[in-house]
C-alpha cells in the first residue's frame, strides 16, 4: 500500500465506522424511550456491525505496523 492508498482506506474505514456509531446512537435512543426492546433484531445487528468494525480496524492497524517495520531496520515488536 502506498501513502495515498493508506489515507484513502483510513477515510473509508472512518466513514463506515462513523455510520455504524450513528446507527448505534439511534438504537440506544429507541431503547431508552421504549420504542424497541433489547432483544430487537436491530440491536443485535448494530452489535455485530460494531464487532466487524473493530476487526477491520485491527487488521488495518496490523497492516500499517507491518508496512512501517518493512521500511525500517527495527524488528517487529509485540505490543505490550
PDB file of N, CA and C in Angstrom:
ATOM      1  N   UNK A   1       0.846  -1.174   0.000  1.00  0.00           N
ATOM      2  CA  UNK A   1       0.000   0.000   0.000  1.00  0.00           C
ATOM      3  C   UNK A   1       0.891   1.237   0.000  1.00  0.00           C
ATOM      4  N   UNK A   2       0.535   2.196  -0.835  1.00  0.00           N
ATOM      5  CA  UNK A   2       1.280   3.447  -0.796  1.00  0.00           C
ATOM      6  C   UNK A   2       0.546   4.441   0.104  1.00  0.00           C
ATOM      7  N   UNK A   3       1.136   5.603   0.273  1.00  0.00           N
ATOM      8  CA  UNK A   3       0.592   6.610   1.198  1.00  0.00           C
ATOM      9  C   UNK A   3      -0.844   6.994   0.844  1.00  0.00           C
ATOM     10  N   UNK A   4      -1.117   7.240  -0.446  1.00  0.00           N
ATOM     11  CA  UNK A   4      -2.466   7.637  -0.856  1.00  0.00           C
ATOM     12  C   UNK A   4      -3.486   6.531  -0.599  1.00  0.00           C
ATOM     13  N   UNK A   5      -3.093   5.294  -0.849  1.00  0.00           N
ATOM     14  CA  UNK A   5      -3.989   4.169  -0.590  1.00  0.00           C
ATOM     15  C   UNK A   5      -4.287   4.038   0.904  1.00  0.00           C
ATOM     16  N   UNK A   6      -3.268   4.237   1.715  1.00  0.00           N
ATOM     17  CA  UNK A   6      -3.446   4.160   3.169  1.00  0.00           C
ATOM     18  C   UNK A   6      -4.410   5.244   3.636  1.00  0.00           C
ATOM     19  N   UNK A   7      -4.196   6.466   3.179  1.00  0.00           N
ATOM     20  CA  UNK A   7      -5.070   7.568   3.590  1.00  0.00           C
ATOM     21  C   UNK A   7      -6.501   7.349   3.114  1.00  0.00           C
ATOM     22  N   UNK A   8      -6.654   6.878   1.883  1.00  0.00           N
ATOM     23  CA  UNK A   8      -7.988   6.621   1.335  1.00  0.00           C
ATOM     24  C   UNK A   8      -8.685   5.522   2.133  1.00  0.00           C
ATOM     25  N   UNK A   9      -7.959   4.451   2.432  1.00  0.00           N
ATOM     26  CA  UNK A   9      -8.547   3.347   3.201  1.00  0.00           C
ATOM     27  C   UNK A   9      -8.909   3.802   4.611  1.00  0.00           C
ATOM     28  N   UNK A  10      -8.068   4.618   5.212  1.00  0.00           N
ATOM     29  CA  UNK A  10      -8.375   5.151   6.539  1.00  0.00           C
ATOM     30  C   UNK A  10      -9.658   5.980   6.498  1.00  0.00           C
ATOM     31  N   UNK A  11      -9.806   6.813   5.474  1.00  0.00           N
ATOM     32  CA  UNK A  11     -11.022   7.624   5.342  1.00  0.00           C
ATOM     33  C   UNK A  11     -12.257   6.741   5.183  1.00  0.00           C
ATOM     34  N   UNK A  12     -12.140   5.669   4.393  1.00  0.00           N
ATOM     35  CA  UNK A  12     -13.260   4.740   4.207  1.00  0.00           C
ATOM     36  C   UNK A  12     -13.638   4.071   5.525  1.00  0.00           C
ATOM     37  N   UNK A  13     -12.638   3.577   6.222  1.00  0.00           N
ATOM     38  CA  UNK A  13     -12.888   2.899   7.495  1.00  0.00           C
ATOM     39  C   UNK A  13     -13.536   3.861   8.485  1.00  0.00           C
ATOM     40  N   UNK A  14     -13.030   5.086   8.545  1.00  0.00           N
ATOM     41  CA  UNK A  14     -13.579   6.086   9.464  1.00  0.00           C
ATOM     42  C   UNK A  14     -15.027   6.401   9.125  1.00  0.00           C
ATOM     43  N   UNK A  15     -15.326   6.614   7.854  1.00  0.00           N
ATOM     44  CA  UNK A  15     -16.695   6.940   7.439  1.00  0.00           C
ATOM     45  C   UNK A  15     -17.654   5.791   7.744  1.00  0.00           C
ATOM     46  N   UNK A  16     -17.227   4.566   7.448  1.00  0.00           N
ATOM     47  CA  UNK A  16     -18.068   3.403   7.713  1.00  0.00           C
ATOM     48  C   UNK A  16     -18.301   3.226   9.211  1.00  0.00           C
ATOM     49  N   UNK A  17     -17.267   3.419   9.995  1.00  0.00           N
ATOM     50  CA  UNK A  17     -17.384   3.289  11.448  1.00  0.00           C
ATOM     51  C   UNK A  17     -18.283   4.378  12.015  1.00  0.00           C
ATOM     52  N   UNK A  18     -18.127   5.603  11.534  1.00  0.00           N
ATOM     53  CA  UNK A  18     -18.984   6.701  11.985  1.00  0.00           C
ATOM     54  C   UNK A  18     -20.456   6.410  11.699  1.00  0.00           C
ATOM     55  N   UNK A  19     -20.745   5.820  10.540  1.00  0.00           N
ATOM     56  CA  UNK A  19     -22.128   5.477  10.192  1.00  0.00           C
ATOM     57  C   UNK A  19     -22.694   4.439  11.156  1.00  0.00           C
ATOM     58  N   UNK A  20     -21.897   3.444  11.513  1.00  0.00           N
ATOM     59  CA  UNK A  20     -22.352   2.419  12.456  1.00  0.00           C
ATOM     60  C   UNK A  20     -22.564   3.036  13.835  1.00  0.00           C
ATOM     61  N   UNK A  21     -21.691   3.930  14.245  1.00  0.00           N
ATOM     62  CA  UNK A  21     -21.842   4.589  15.548  1.00  0.00           C
ATOM     63  C   UNK A  21     -23.117   5.428  15.573  1.00  0.00           C
ATOM     64  N   UNK A  22     -23.384   6.164  14.493  1.00  0.00           N
ATOM     65  CA  UNK A  22     -24.634   6.949  14.430  1.00  0.00           C
ATOM     66  C   UNK A  22     -25.845   6.035  14.564  1.00  0.00           C
ATOM     67  N   UNK A  23     -25.814   4.923  13.854  1.00  0.00           N
ATOM     68  CA  UNK A  23     -26.921   3.958  13.927  1.00  0.00           C
ATOM     69  C   UNK A  23     -27.033   3.410  15.346  1.00  0.00           C
ATOM     70  N   UNK A  24     -25.919   3.143  15.983  1.00  0.00           N
ATOM     71  CA  UNK A  24     -25.938   2.665  17.360  1.00  0.00           C
ATOM     72  C   UNK A  24     -26.556   3.677  18.309  1.00  0.00           C
ATOM     73  N   UNK A  25     -26.240   4.955  18.105  1.00  0.00           N
ATOM     74  CA  UNK A  25     -26.827   6.010  18.943  1.00  0.00           C
ATOM     75  C   UNK A  25     -28.335   6.083  18.753  1.00  0.00           C
ATOM     76  N   UNK A  26     -28.795   5.901  17.512  1.00  0.00           N
ATOM     77  CA  UNK A  26     -30.239   5.885  17.249  1.00  0.00           C
ATOM     78  C   UNK A  26     -30.902   4.723  17.981  1.00  0.00           C
ATOM     79  N   UNK A  27     -30.259   3.576  17.943  1.00  0.00           N
ATOM     80  CA  UNK A  27     -30.791   2.390  18.618  1.00  0.00           C
ATOM     81  C   UNK A  27     -30.853   2.621  20.125  1.00  0.00           C
ATOM     82  N   UNK A  28     -29.817   3.213  20.698  1.00  0.00           N
ATOM     83  CA  UNK A  28     -29.802   3.497  22.138  1.00  0.00           C
ATOM     84  C   UNK A  28     -30.960   4.427  22.497  1.00  0.00           C
ATOM     85  N   UNK A  29     -31.185   5.457  21.694  1.00  0.00           N
ATOM     86  CA  UNK A  29     -32.300   6.380  21.953  1.00  0.00           C
ATOM     87  C   UNK A  29     -33.631   5.641  21.926  1.00  0.00           C
ATOM     88  N   UNK A  30     -33.791   4.752  20.954  1.00  0.00           N
ATOM     89  CA  UNK A  30     -35.033   3.980  20.862  1.00  0.00           C
ATOM     90  C   UNK A  30     -35.181   3.034  22.046  1.00  0.00           C
ATOM     91  N   UNK A  31     -34.074   2.454  22.482  1.00  0.00           N
ATOM     92  CA  UNK A  31     -34.119   1.586  23.661  1.00  0.00           C
ATOM     93  C   UNK A  31     -34.520   2.384  24.899  1.00  0.00           C
ATOM     94  N   UNK A  32     -33.903   3.556  25.059  1.00  0.00           N
ATOM     95  CA  UNK A  32     -34.192   4.393  26.232  1.00  0.00           C
ATOM     96  C   UNK A  32     -35.639   4.869  26.251  1.00  0.00           C
ATOM     97  N   UNK A  33     -36.201   5.124  25.082  1.00  0.00           N
ATOM     98  CA  UNK A  33     -37.580   5.608  25.020  1.00  0.00           C
ATOM     99  C   UNK A  33     -38.590   4.470  25.082  1.00  0.00           C
ATOM    100  N   UNK A  34     -38.108   3.246  24.973  1.00  0.00           N
ATOM    101  CA  UNK A  34     -39.002   2.099  24.992  1.00  0.00           C
ATOM    102  C   UNK A  34     -39.588   1.773  23.627  1.00  0.00           C
ATOM    103  N   UNK A  35     -39.126   2.456  22.587  1.00  0.00           N
ATOM    104  CA  UNK A  35     -39.644   2.224  21.236  1.00  0.00           C
ATOM    105  C   UNK A  35     -39.268   0.839  20.712  1.00  0.00           C
ATOM    106  N   UNK A  36     -38.139   0.323  21.173  1.00  0.00           N
ATOM    107  CA  UNK A  36     -37.750  -1.047  20.823  1.00  0.00           C
ATOM    108  C   UNK A  36     -37.270  -1.757  22.077  1.00  0.00           C
ATOM    109  N   UNK A  37     -37.301  -3.061  22.014  1.00  0.00           N
ATOM    110  CA  UNK A  37     -36.864  -3.893  23.139  1.00  0.00           C
ATOM    111  C   UNK A  37     -35.400  -4.296  22.938  1.00  0.00           C
ATOM    112  N   UNK A  38     -34.703  -4.613  24.037  1.00  0.00           N
ATOM    113  CA  UNK A  38     -33.291  -5.007  23.930  1.00  0.00           C
ATOM    114  C   UNK A  38     -33.048  -6.217  23.026  1.00  0.00           C
ATOM    115  N   UNK A  39     -34.054  -7.075  22.869  1.00  0.00           N
ATOM    116  CA  UNK A  39     -33.862  -8.255  22.024  1.00  0.00           C
ATOM    117  C   UNK A  39     -34.279  -8.019  20.571  1.00  0.00           C
ATOM    118  N   UNK A  40     -34.512  -6.760  20.208  1.00  0.00           N
ATOM    119  CA  UNK A  40     -34.891  -6.427  18.830  1.00  0.00           C
ATOM    120  C   UNK A  40     -33.751  -6.765  17.871  1.00  0.00           C
ATOM    121  N   UNK A  41     -34.089  -7.207  16.675  1.00  0.00           N
ATOM    122  CA  UNK A  41     -33.049  -7.560  15.693  1.00  0.00           C
ATOM    123  C   UNK A  41     -32.082  -6.409  15.400  1.00  0.00           C
ATOM    124  N   UNK A  42     -32.564  -5.164  15.441  1.00  0.00           N
ATOM    125  CA  UNK A  42     -31.694  -4.016  15.160  1.00  0.00           C
ATOM    126  C   UNK A  42     -30.546  -3.929  16.160  1.00  0.00           C
ATOM    127  N   UNK A  43     -30.822  -4.283  17.406  1.00  0.00           N
ATOM    128  CA  UNK A  43     -29.797  -4.208  18.451  1.00  0.00           C
ATOM    129  C   UNK A  43     -28.675  -5.203  18.144  1.00  0.00           C
ATOM    130  N   UNK A  44     -29.052  -6.424  17.832  1.00  0.00           N
ATOM    131  CA  UNK A  44     -28.050  -7.447  17.516  1.00  0.00           C
ATOM    132  C   UNK A  44     -27.291  -7.094  16.242  1.00  0.00           C
ATOM    133  N   UNK A  45     -28.000  -6.527  15.268  1.00  0.00           N
ATOM    134  CA  UNK A  45     -27.365  -6.149  14.004  1.00  0.00           C
ATOM    135  C   UNK A  45     -26.285  -5.090  14.222  1.00  0.00           C
ATOM    136  N   UNK A  46     -26.607  -4.058  14.999  1.00  0.00           N
ATOM    137  CA  UNK A  46     -25.630  -2.994  15.254  1.00  0.00           C
ATOM    138  C   UNK A  46     -24.456  -3.534  16.058  1.00  0.00           C
ATOM    139  N   UNK A  47     -24.722  -4.395  17.006  1.00  0.00           N
ATOM    140  CA  UNK A  47     -23.636  -5.000  17.779  1.00  0.00           C
ATOM    141  C   UNK A  47     -22.689  -5.763  16.854  1.00  0.00           C
ATOM    142  N   UNK A  48     -23.241  -6.557  15.945  1.00  0.00           N
ATOM    143  CA  UNK A  48     -22.406  -7.298  15.001  1.00  0.00           C
ATOM    144  C   UNK A  48     -21.614  -6.358  14.097  1.00  0.00           C
ATOM    145  N   UNK A  49     -22.238  -5.253  13.690  1.00  0.00           N
ATOM    146  CA  UNK A  49     -21.536  -4.276  12.854  1.00  0.00           C
ATOM    147  C   UNK A  49     -20.381  -3.635  13.617  1.00  0.00           C
ATOM    148  N   UNK A  50     -20.592  -3.335  14.884  1.00  0.00           N
ATOM    149  CA  UNK A  50     -19.516  -2.754  15.698  1.00  0.00           C
ATOM    150  C   UNK A  50     -18.363  -3.744  15.873  1.00  0.00           C
ATOM    151  N   UNK A  51     -18.692  -5.002  16.086  1.00  0.00           N
ATOM    152  CA  UNK A  51     -17.657  -6.032  16.208  1.00  0.00           C
ATOM    153  C   UNK A  51     -16.867  -6.127  14.908  1.00  0.00           C
ATOM    154  N   UNK A  52     -17.557  -6.069  13.778  1.00  0.00           N
ATOM    155  CA  UNK A  52     -16.897  -6.124  12.474  1.00  0.00           C
ATOM    156  C   UNK A  52     -16.005  -4.905  12.257  1.00  0.00           C
ATOM    157  N   UNK A  53     -16.462  -3.731  12.668  1.00  0.00           N
ATOM    158  CA  UNK A  53     -15.655  -2.512  12.520  1.00  0.00           C
ATOM    159  C   UNK A  53     -14.373  -2.636  13.332  1.00  0.00           C
ATOM    160  N   UNK A  54     -14.472  -3.199  14.536  1.00  0.00           N
ATOM    161  CA  UNK A  54     -13.282  -3.389  15.371  1.00  0.00           C
ATOM    162  C   UNK A  54     -12.300  -4.331  14.679  1.00  0.00           C
ATOM    163  N   UNK A  55     -12.811  -5.416  14.100  1.00  0.00           N
ATOM    164  CA  UNK A  55     -11.957  -6.372  13.397  1.00  0.00           C
ATOM    165  C   UNK A  55     -11.257  -5.700  12.215  1.00  0.00           C
ATOM    166  N   UNK A  56     -11.995  -4.928  11.445  1.00  0.00           N
ATOM    167  CA  UNK A  56     -11.423  -4.237  10.289  1.00  0.00           C
ATOM    168  C   UNK A  56     -10.354  -3.241  10.737  1.00  0.00           C
ATOM    169  N   UNK A  57     -10.633  -2.501  11.801  1.00  0.00           N
ATOM    170  CA  UNK A  57      -9.647  -1.554  12.335  1.00  0.00           C
ATOM    171  C   UNK A  57      -8.385  -2.246  12.807  1.00  0.00           C
ATOM    172  N   UNK A  58      -8.552  -3.382  13.475  1.00  0.00           N
ATOM    173  CA  UNK A  58      -7.387  -4.142  13.944  1.00  0.00           C
ATOM    174  C   UNK A  58      -6.548  -4.651  12.779  1.00  0.00           C
ATOM    175  N   UNK A  59      -7.209  -5.140  11.736  1.00  0.00           N
ATOM    176  CA  UNK A  59      -6.476  -5.619  10.555  1.00  0.00           C
ATOM    177  C   UNK A  59      -5.723  -4.476   9.875  1.00  0.00           C
ATOM    178  N   UNK A  60      -6.368  -3.325   9.777  1.00  0.00           N
ATOM    179  CA  UNK A  60      -5.733  -2.159   9.158  1.00  0.00           C
ATOM    180  C   UNK A  60      -4.506  -1.733   9.963  1.00  0.00           C
ATOM    181  N   UNK A  61      -4.647  -1.681  11.278  1.00  0.00           N
ATOM    182  CA  UNK A  61      -3.518  -1.315  12.139  1.00  0.00           C
ATOM    183  C   UNK A  61      -2.379  -2.325  12.028  1.00  0.00           C
ATOM    184  N   UNK A  62      -2.712  -3.600  11.936  1.00  0.00           N
ATOM    185  CA  UNK A  62      -1.679  -4.626  11.779  1.00  0.00           C
ATOM    186  C   UNK A  62      -0.942  -4.444  10.453  1.00  0.00           C
ATOM    187  N   UNK A  63      -1.677  -4.130   9.401  1.00  0.00           N
ATOM    188  CA  UNK A  63      -1.051  -3.895   8.099  1.00  0.00           C
ATOM    189  C   UNK A  63      -0.142  -2.668   8.147  1.00  0.00           C
ATOM    190  N   UNK A  64      -0.597  -1.602   8.792  1.00  0.00           N
ATOM    191  CA  UNK A  64       0.239  -0.404   8.924  1.00  0.00           C
ATOM    192  C   UNK A  64       1.511  -0.707   9.708  1.00  0.00           C
ATOM    193  N   UNK A  65       1.379  -1.457  10.777  1.00  0.00           N
ATOM    194  CA  UNK A  65       2.540  -1.835  11.585  1.00  0.00           C
ATOM    195  C   UNK A  65       3.526  -2.642  10.750  1.00  0.00           C
ATOM    196  N   UNK A  66       3.009  -3.580   9.970  1.00  0.00           N
ATOM    197  CA  UNK A  66       3.864  -4.392   9.107  1.00  0.00           C
ATOM    198  C   UNK A  66       4.596  -3.512   8.091  1.00  0.00           C
ATOM    199  N   UNK A  67       3.881  -2.574   7.483  1.00  0.00           N
ATOM    200  CA  UNK A  67       4.497  -1.685   6.497  1.00  0.00           C
ATOM    201  C   UNK A  67       5.588  -0.819   7.118  1.00  0.00           C
ATOM    202  N   UNK A  68       5.329  -0.307   8.311  1.00  0.00           N
ATOM    203  CA  UNK A  68       6.324   0.523   9.000  1.00  0.00           C
ATOM    204  C   UNK A  68       7.582  -0.284   9.267  1.00  0.00           C
ATOM    205  N   UNK A  69       7.408  -1.500   9.740  1.00  0.00           N
ATOM    206  CA  UNK A  69       8.567  -2.336  10.059  1.00  0.00           C
ATOM    207  C   UNK A  69       9.310  -2.784   8.807  1.00  0.00           C
ATOM    208  N   UNK A  70       8.597  -2.928   7.699  1.00  0.00           N
ATOM    209  CA  UNK A  70       9.267  -3.254   6.433  1.00  0.00           C
ATOM    210  C   UNK A  70      10.187  -2.115   5.992  1.00  0.00           C
ATOM    211  N   UNK A  71       9.777  -0.887   6.304  1.00  0.00           N
ATOM    212  CA  UNK A  71      10.526   0.284   5.860  1.00  0.00           C
ATOM    213  C   UNK A  71      11.608   0.707   6.844  1.00  0.00           C
ATOM    214  N   UNK A  72      11.680   0.039   7.969  1.00  0.00           N
ATOM    215  CA  UNK A  72      12.715   0.376   8.950  1.00  0.00           C
ATOM    216  C   UNK A  72      13.580  -0.849   9.199  1.00  0.00           C
ATOM    217  N   UNK A  73      14.644  -0.643   9.925  1.00  0.00           N
ATOM    218  CA  UNK A  73      15.523  -1.763  10.263  1.00  0.00           C
ATOM    219  C   UNK A  73      15.127  -2.417  11.582  1.00  0.00           C
ATOM    220  N   UNK A  74      14.098  -1.847  12.235  1.00  0.00           N
ATOM    221  CA  UNK A  74      13.668  -2.390  13.520  1.00  0.00           C
ATOM    222  C   UNK A  74      12.958  -3.719  13.327  1.00  0.00           C
ATOM    223  N   UNK A  75      13.225  -4.665  14.198  1.00  0.00           N
ATOM    224  CA  UNK A  75      12.437  -5.899  14.150  1.00  0.00           C
ATOM    225  C   UNK A  75      11.021  -5.607  14.649  1.00  0.00           C
ATOM    226  N   UNK A  76      10.077  -6.384  14.202  1.00  0.00           N
ATOM    227  CA  UNK A  76       8.693  -6.210  14.644  1.00  0.00           C
ATOM    228  C   UNK A  76       8.610  -6.489  16.130  1.00  0.00           C
ATOM    229  N   UNK A  77       8.016  -5.553  16.865  1.00  0.00           N
ATOM    230  CA  UNK A  77       7.854  -5.720  18.305  1.00  0.00           C
ATOM    231  C   UNK A  77       6.435  -6.162  18.600  1.00  0.00           C
ATOM    232  N   UNK A  78       6.300  -6.974  19.599  1.00  0.00           N
ATOM    233  CA  UNK A  78       4.986  -7.382  20.054  1.00  0.00           C
ATOM    234  C   UNK A  78       4.451  -6.298  20.970  1.00  0.00           C
ATOM    235  N   UNK A  79       3.206  -5.806  20.701  1.00  0.00           N
ATOM    236  CA  UNK A  79       2.643  -4.774  21.587  1.00  0.00           C
ATOM    237  C   UNK A  79       2.499  -5.290  23.006  1.00  0.00           C
ATOM    238  N   UNK A  80       2.655  -4.393  23.964  1.00  0.00           N
ATOM    239  CA  UNK A  80       2.516  -4.775  25.378  1.00  0.00           C
ATOM    240  C   UNK A  80       1.093  -4.685  25.814  1.00  0.00           C
TER     241      UNK A  80
END
